[in-house]
Amino acid sequence: MALQLSILVGTQTGVAQLVAQEIELRLDGEGLGIRTLLMDDIDASVFASGGVFLVCTSTYGQGDVPDGAKPFYEDLMKKRPDLSAVRYGVIGLGDKGTHGKTFCFAAKKFDSILTELGAIRIGEPLLNDSGTDLPEDEAAEWIGGWIELCKKEVGAEA
Ligand SMILES: Cc1cc2nc3c(=O)[nH]c(=O)nc-3n(C[C@H](O)[C@H](O)[C@H](O)COP(=O)(O)O)c2cc1C
């Protein structure tokens, strides 16, 4: 069966959503099933059936998850579901120049909680520094390699 991918977007001003759109465009025609969900609209039950997920989130405040993503993050912390059937990747958006001490902390927070709950990360996180690289361009370049890793990982389990 074709790989089914859910992109979970945490955003304050829309850039992470733009990154998700760019990824969908880049993967168009590759025969994957892709859905993009705003973290504002989901809770921990999004992981109920397991599968492959890509967390794509910016960081706000002092290393916080975006406002709209907070209820989702807190739901995971509170319910602590067993995520051993979840495979995931991480794209973090941040700004090293202005927020060096909390660079991409929201992405790192999601990475930590998902691993803690038993999910297995595929590949290394992509942590974009908007001061040096356009996030949508860097993500579009990165996604091909990550999808190949997913196919190997998920294929090996089937
Ligand atoms: C008020 C404010 C606080 C921010 N705090 C952080 C931070 O703590 N760490 C970080 O890496 N980036 C931080 N950023 C940078 C954003 O994460 C970055 O601009 C990102 O591309 C915004 O994406 P979004 O539109 O999807 O929210 C901050 C930006 C603003 C405006």
PDB file of C-alpha atoms and ligand atoms in Angstrom:
ATOM      1  CA  MET A   1       0.000   0.000   0.000  1.00  0.00           C
ATOM      2  CA  ALA A   2       1.175   3.543  -0.694  1.00  0.00           C
ATOM      3  CA  LEU A   3       2.683   5.410   2.213  1.00  0.00           C
ATOM      4  CA  GLN A   4       0.114   7.465   4.095  1.00  0.00           C
ATOM      5  CA  LEU A   5       1.547  10.633   5.636  1.00  0.00           C
ATOM      6  CA  SER A   6      -0.086  13.075   8.052  1.00  0.00           C
ATOM      7  CA  ILE A   7       1.580  16.479   8.355  1.00  0.00           C
ATOM      8  CA  LEU A   8       0.787  18.160  11.686  1.00  0.00           C
ATOM      9  CA  VAL A   9       1.247  21.917  11.498  1.00  0.00           C
ATOM     10  CA  GLY A  10       1.905  24.215  14.463  1.00  0.00           C
ATOM     11  CA  THR A  11       2.016  27.836  13.376  1.00  0.00           C
ATOM     12  CA  GLN A  12       1.596  31.354  14.720  1.00  0.00           C
ATOM     13  CA  THR A  13       1.758  33.410  11.530  1.00  0.00           C
ATOM     14  CA  GLY A  14       1.372  30.834   8.765  1.00  0.00           C
ATOM     15  CA  VAL A  15       4.932  30.045   7.692  1.00  0.00           C
ATOM     16  CA  ALA A  16       4.779  26.412   8.884  1.00  0.00           C
ATOM     17  CA  GLN A  17       1.561  26.007   6.900  1.00  0.00           C
ATOM     18  CA  LEU A  18       3.337  27.337   3.838  1.00  0.00           C
ATOM     19  CA  VAL A  19       6.083  24.774   4.424  1.00  0.00           C
ATOM     20  CA  ALA A  20       3.475  21.977   4.544  1.00  0.00           C
ATOM     21  CA  GLN A  21       1.931  23.225   1.280  1.00  0.00           C
ATOM     22  CA  GLU A  22       5.349  23.277  -0.356  1.00  0.00           C
ATOM     23  CA  ILE A  23       5.968  19.699   0.797  1.00  0.00           C
ATOM     24  CA  GLU A  24       2.620  18.588  -0.638  1.00  0.00           C
ATOM     25  CA  LEU A  25       3.529  20.229  -3.956  1.00  0.00           C
ATOM     26  CA  ARG A  26       6.970  18.644  -3.955  1.00  0.00           C
ATOM     27  CA  LEU A  27       5.487  15.173  -3.310  1.00  0.00           C
ATOM     28  CA  ASP A  28       2.627  15.556  -5.765  1.00  0.00           C
ATOM     29  CA  GLY A  29       2.582  12.716  -8.280  1.00  0.00           C
ATOM     30  CA  GLU A  30       4.644  10.340  -6.113  1.00  0.00           C
ATOM     31  CA  GLY A  31       1.587   8.254  -5.277  1.00  0.00           C
ATOM     32  CA  LEU A  32       1.598   8.993  -1.544  1.00  0.00           C
ATOM     33  CA  GLY A  33      -1.518   9.646   0.520  1.00  0.00           C
ATOM     34  CA  ILE A  34      -0.956  12.998   2.259  1.00  0.00           C
ATOM     35  CA  ARG A  35      -3.169  14.976   4.610  1.00  0.00           C
ATOM     36  CA  THR A  36      -2.213  18.181   6.383  1.00  0.00           C
ATOM     37  CA  LEU A  37      -3.807  18.978   9.736  1.00  0.00           C
ATOM     38  CA  LEU A  38      -3.498  22.159  11.791  1.00  0.00           C
ATOM     39  CA  MET A  39      -2.581  21.355  15.386  1.00  0.00           C
ATOM     40  CA  ASP A  40      -5.298  23.858  16.343  1.00  0.00           C
ATOM     41  CA  ASP A  41      -7.889  21.318  15.140  1.00  0.00           C
ATOM     42  CA  ILE A  42      -6.604  18.043  16.625  1.00  0.00           C
ATOM     43  CA  ASP A  43      -5.990  16.293  19.938  1.00  0.00           C
ATOM     44  CA  ALA A  44      -4.007  13.254  21.047  1.00  0.00           C
ATOM     45  CA  SER A  45      -6.516  10.933  19.329  1.00  0.00           C
ATOM     46  CA  VAL A  46      -4.951  11.843  15.960  1.00  0.00           C
ATOM     47  CA  PHE A  47      -2.389   9.129  16.764  1.00  0.00           C
ATOM     48  CA  ALA A  48      -4.987   6.488  17.684  1.00  0.00           C
ATOM     49  CA  SER A  49      -4.430   4.289  14.608  1.00  0.00           C
ATOM     50  CA  GLY A  50      -0.670   4.841  14.429  1.00  0.00           C
ATOM     51  CA  GLY A  51       1.002   5.603  11.099  1.00  0.00           C
ATOM     52  CA  VAL A  52       3.560   8.039   9.727  1.00  0.00           C
ATOM     53  CA  PHE A  53       3.479  11.661  10.867  1.00  0.00           C
ATOM     54  CA  LEU A  54       5.511  14.757  10.117  1.00  0.00           C
ATOM     55  CA  VAL A  55       5.464  17.398  12.853  1.00  0.00           C
ATOM     56  CA  CYS A  56       6.064  20.813  11.320  1.00  0.00           C
ATOM     57  CA  THR A  57       6.084  23.588  13.899  1.00  0.00           C
ATOM     58  CA  SER A  58       7.489  27.022  14.599  1.00  0.00           C
ATOM     59  CA  THR A  59       8.478  28.285  18.071  1.00  0.00           C
ATOM     60  CA  TYR A  60       7.055  31.338  19.803  1.00  0.00           C
ATOM     61  CA  GLY A  61       7.361  33.330  23.019  1.00  0.00           C
ATOM     62  CA  GLN A  62      10.374  32.021  24.941  1.00  0.00           C
ATOM     63  CA  GLY A  63      10.704  28.627  23.311  1.00  0.00           C
ATOM     64  CA  ASP A  64       6.976  27.867  23.434  1.00  0.00           C
ATOM     65  CA  VAL A  65       4.798  25.947  21.012  1.00  0.00           C
ATOM     66  CA  PRO A  66       2.548  28.277  18.946  1.00  0.00           C
ATOM     67  CA  ASP A  67      -0.612  29.376  20.817  1.00  0.00           C
ATOM     68  CA  GLY A  68      -2.973  27.305  18.664  1.00  0.00           C
ATOM     69  CA  ALA A  69      -0.860  24.167  19.165  1.00  0.00           C
ATOM     70  CA  LYS A  70      -0.815  24.391  22.975  1.00  0.00           C
ATOM     71  CA  PRO A  71      -4.038  22.423  23.639  1.00  0.00           C
ATOM     72  CA  PHE A  72      -2.742  19.578  21.420  1.00  0.00           C
ATOM     73  CA  TYR A  73       0.632  19.539  23.169  1.00  0.00           C
ATOM     74  CA  GLU A  74      -0.988  19.651  26.611  1.00  0.00           C
ATOM     75  CA  ASP A  75      -3.428  16.866  25.657  1.00  0.00           C
ATOM     76  CA  LEU A  76      -0.454  14.611  24.828  1.00  0.00           C
ATOM     77  CA  MET A  77       1.266  15.502  28.120  1.00  0.00           C
ATOM     78  CA  LYS A  78      -1.930  14.809  30.073  1.00  0.00           C
ATOM     79  CA  LYS A  79      -3.230  11.640  28.400  1.00  0.00           C
ATOM     80  CA  ARG A  80       0.150  10.092  27.602  1.00  0.00           C
ATOM     81  CA  PRO A  81      -1.172   7.606  25.023  1.00  0.00           C
ATOM     82  CA  ASP A  82       0.935   4.636  23.911  1.00  0.00           C
ATOM     83  CA  LEU A  83       2.417   5.789  20.603  1.00  0.00           C
ATOM     84  CA  SER A  84       4.441   2.682  19.784  1.00  0.00           C
ATOM     85  CA  ALA A  85       2.610   2.363  16.425  1.00  0.00           C
ATOM     86  CA  VAL A  86       3.650   5.894  15.441  1.00  0.00           C
ATOM     87  CA  ARG A  87       6.612   6.764  13.196  1.00  0.00           C
ATOM     88  CA  TYR A  88       7.416  10.436  12.834  1.00  0.00           C
ATOM     89  CA  GLY A  89       9.712  13.108  11.497  1.00  0.00           C
ATOM     90  CA  VAL A  90      10.248  16.682  12.667  1.00  0.00           C
ATOM     91  CA  ILE A  91      10.596  19.997  10.909  1.00  0.00           C
ATOM     92  CA  GLY A  92      11.251  22.925  13.231  1.00  0.00           C
ATOM     93  CA  LEU A  93      11.070  26.560  12.215  1.00  0.00           C
ATOM     94  CA  GLY A  94      13.011  29.080  14.242  1.00  0.00           C
ATOM     95  CA  ASP A  95      15.376  31.996  14.284  1.00  0.00           C
ATOM     96  CA  LYS A  96      18.842  31.383  15.685  1.00  0.00           C
ATOM     97  CA  GLY A  97      19.984  34.995  15.460  1.00  0.00           C
ATOM     98  CA  THR A  98      17.188  36.426  17.604  1.00  0.00           C
ATOM     99  CA  HIS A  99      16.270  33.351  19.666  1.00  0.00           C
ATOM    100  CA  GLY A 100      19.509  31.399  19.894  1.00  0.00           C
ATOM    101  CA  LYS A 101      18.862  30.123  23.425  1.00  0.00           C
ATOM    102  CA  THR A 102      15.449  28.700  22.548  1.00  0.00           C
ATOM    103  CA  PHE A 103      16.143  27.815  18.927  1.00  0.00           C
ATOM    104  CA  CYS A 104      13.387  25.506  17.618  1.00  0.00           C
ATOM    105  CA  PHE A 105      12.396  24.532  21.173  1.00  0.00           C
ATOM    106  CA  ALA A 106       8.790  23.751  20.174  1.00  0.00           C
ATOM    107  CA  ALA A 107       9.975  21.184  17.621  1.00  0.00           C
ATOM    108  CA  LYS A 108      12.323  19.749  20.259  1.00  0.00           C
ATOM    109  CA  LYS A 109       9.450  19.576  22.778  1.00  0.00           C
ATOM    110  CA  PHE A 110       7.288  17.579  20.347  1.00  0.00           C
ATOM    111  CA  ASP A 111      10.243  15.346  19.510  1.00  0.00           C
ATOM    112  CA  SER A 112      10.806  14.625  23.225  1.00  0.00           C
ATOM    113  CA  ILE A 113       7.198  13.876  24.128  1.00  0.00           C
ATOM    114  CA  LEU A 114       6.632  11.646  21.093  1.00  0.00           C
ATOM    115  CA  THR A 115       9.765   9.608  21.865  1.00  0.00           C
ATOM    116  CA  GLU A 116       8.798   9.468  25.539  1.00  0.00           C
ATOM    117  CA  LEU A 117       5.411   8.018  24.578  1.00  0.00           C
ATOM    118  CA  GLY A 118       6.999   5.262  22.497  1.00  0.00           C
ATOM    119  CA  ALA A 119       6.862   6.721  18.985  1.00  0.00           C
ATOM    120  CA  ILE A 120       9.926   6.129  16.813  1.00  0.00           C
ATOM    121  CA  ARG A 121      11.501   9.005  14.934  1.00  0.00           C
ATOM    122  CA  ILE A 122      12.619   8.455  11.367  1.00  0.00           C
ATOM    123  CA  GLY A 123      15.750  10.415  10.463  1.00  0.00           C
ATOM    124  CA  GLU A 124      17.117  13.536  12.099  1.00  0.00           C
ATOM    125  CA  PRO A 125      14.928  16.610  12.643  1.00  0.00           C
ATOM    126  CA  LEU A 126      15.255  19.425  10.132  1.00  0.00           C
ATOM    127  CA  LEU A 127      15.728  22.586  12.191  1.00  0.00           C
ATOM    128  CA  ASN A 128      15.371  25.593   9.920  1.00  0.00           C
ATOM    129  CA  ASP A 129      16.999  28.893  10.812  1.00  0.00           C
ATOM    130  CA  SER A 130      14.962  31.520   9.007  1.00  0.00           C
ATOM    131  CA  GLY A 131      17.946  33.870   9.258  1.00  0.00           C
ATOM    132  CA  THR A 132      19.948  31.762   6.818  1.00  0.00           C
ATOM    133  CA  ASP A 133      17.573  29.528   4.823  1.00  0.00           C
ATOM    134  CA  LEU A 134      14.046  29.982   3.538  1.00  0.00           C
ATOM    135  CA  PRO A 135      12.051  27.325   5.419  1.00  0.00           C
ATOM    136  CA  GLU A 136       9.874  26.274   2.474  1.00  0.00           C
ATOM    137  CA  ASP A 137      12.908  25.847   0.198  1.00  0.00           C
ATOM    138  CA  GLU A 138      14.961  23.917   2.743  1.00  0.00           C
ATOM    139  CA  ALA A 139      11.993  21.661   3.573  1.00  0.00           C
ATOM    140  CA  ALA A 140      11.238  20.958  -0.095  1.00  0.00           C
ATOM    141  CA  GLU A 141      14.853  19.882  -0.560  1.00  0.00           C
ATOM    142  CA  TRP A 142      14.887  17.731   2.618  1.00  0.00           C
ATOM    143  CA  ILE A 143      11.580  15.927   2.190  1.00  0.00           C
ATOM    144  CA  GLY A 144      12.650  13.583  -0.634  1.00  0.00           C
ATOM    145  CA  GLY A 145      15.366  11.940   1.463  1.00  0.00           C
ATOM    146  CA  TRP A 146      13.080  11.690   4.470  1.00  0.00           C
ATOM    147  CA  ILE A 147      10.349   9.968   2.444  1.00  0.00           C
ATOM    148  CA  GLU A 148      12.916   7.433   1.200  1.00  0.00           C
ATOM    149  CA  LEU A 149      13.857   6.687   4.817  1.00  0.00           C
ATOM    150  CA  CYS A 150      10.159   6.275   5.686  1.00  0.00           C
ATOM    151  CA  LYS A 151       9.628   3.814   2.847  1.00  0.00           C
ATOM    152  CA  LYS A 152      12.581   1.734   4.046  1.00  0.00           C
ATOM    153  CA  GLU A 153      11.467   1.838   7.663  1.00  0.00           C
ATOM    154  CA  VAL A 154       7.767   1.191   7.130  1.00  0.00           C
ATOM    155  CA  GLY A 155       8.427  -1.279   4.295  1.00  0.00           C
ATOM    156  CA  ALA A 156      10.790  -3.230   6.530  1.00  0.00           C
ATOM    157  CA  GLU A 157       8.035  -3.612   9.116  1.00  0.00           C
ATOM    158  CA  ALA A 158       5.329  -4.725   6.688  1.00  0.00           C
TER     159      ALA A 158
HETATM  160  C1  LIG B   1       7.583  36.920  19.226  1.00  0.00           C
HETATM  161  C2  LIG B   1       8.397  35.842  18.560  1.00  0.00           C
HETATM  162  C3  LIG B   1       9.001  34.880  19.347  1.00  0.00           C
HETATM  163  C4  LIG B   1       9.788  33.864  18.758  1.00  0.00           C
HETATM  164  N1  LIG B   1      10.432  32.947  19.559  1.00  0.00           N
HETATM  165  C5  LIG B   1      11.255  32.027  19.000  1.00  0.00           C
HETATM  166  C6  LIG B   1      11.989  31.113  19.827  1.00  0.00           C
HETATM  167  O1  LIG B   1      11.895  31.108  21.052  1.00  0.00           O
HETATM  168  N2  LIG B   1      12.813  30.213  19.207  1.00  0.00           N
HETATM  169  C7  LIG B   1      12.967  30.166  17.845  1.00  0.00           C
HETATM  170  O2  LIG B   1      13.734  29.350  17.358  1.00  0.00           O
HETATM  171  N3  LIG B   1      12.263  31.024  17.038  1.00  0.00           N
HETATM  172  C8  LIG B   1      11.425  31.945  17.581  1.00  0.00           C
HETATM  173  N4  LIG B   1      10.727  32.827  16.758  1.00  0.00           N
HETATM  174  C9  LIG B   1      10.879  32.716  15.293  1.00  0.00           C
HETATM  175  C10 LIG B   1       9.722  31.980  14.615  1.00  0.00           C
HETATM  176  O3  LIG B   1       9.594  30.647  15.089  1.00  0.00           O
HETATM  177  C11 LIG B   1       9.974  31.956  13.107  1.00  0.00           C
HETATM  178  O4  LIG B   1       9.889  33.276  12.627  1.00  0.00           O
HETATM  179  C12 LIG B   1       9.031  31.061  12.317  1.00  0.00           C
HETATM  180  O5  LIG B   1       9.461  31.005  10.968  1.00  0.00           O
HETATM  181  C13 LIG B   1       7.583  31.537  12.347  1.00  0.00           C
HETATM  182  O6  LIG B   1       6.761  30.541  11.747  1.00  0.00           O
HETATM  183  P1  LIG B   1       5.148  30.547  11.818  1.00  0.00           P
HETATM  184  O7  LIG B   1       4.667  31.674  10.953  1.00  0.00           O
HETATM  185  O8  LIG B   1       4.743  29.225  11.263  1.00  0.00           O
HETATM  186  O9  LIG B   1       4.709  30.701  13.230  1.00  0.00           O
HETATM  187  C14 LIG B   1       9.953  33.832  17.353  1.00  0.00           C
HETATM  188  C15 LIG B   1       9.316  34.815  16.555  1.00  0.00           C
HETATM  189  C16 LIG B   1       8.564  35.804  17.143  1.00  0.00           C
HETATM  190  C17 LIG B   1       7.917  36.849  16.264  1.00  0.00           C
END
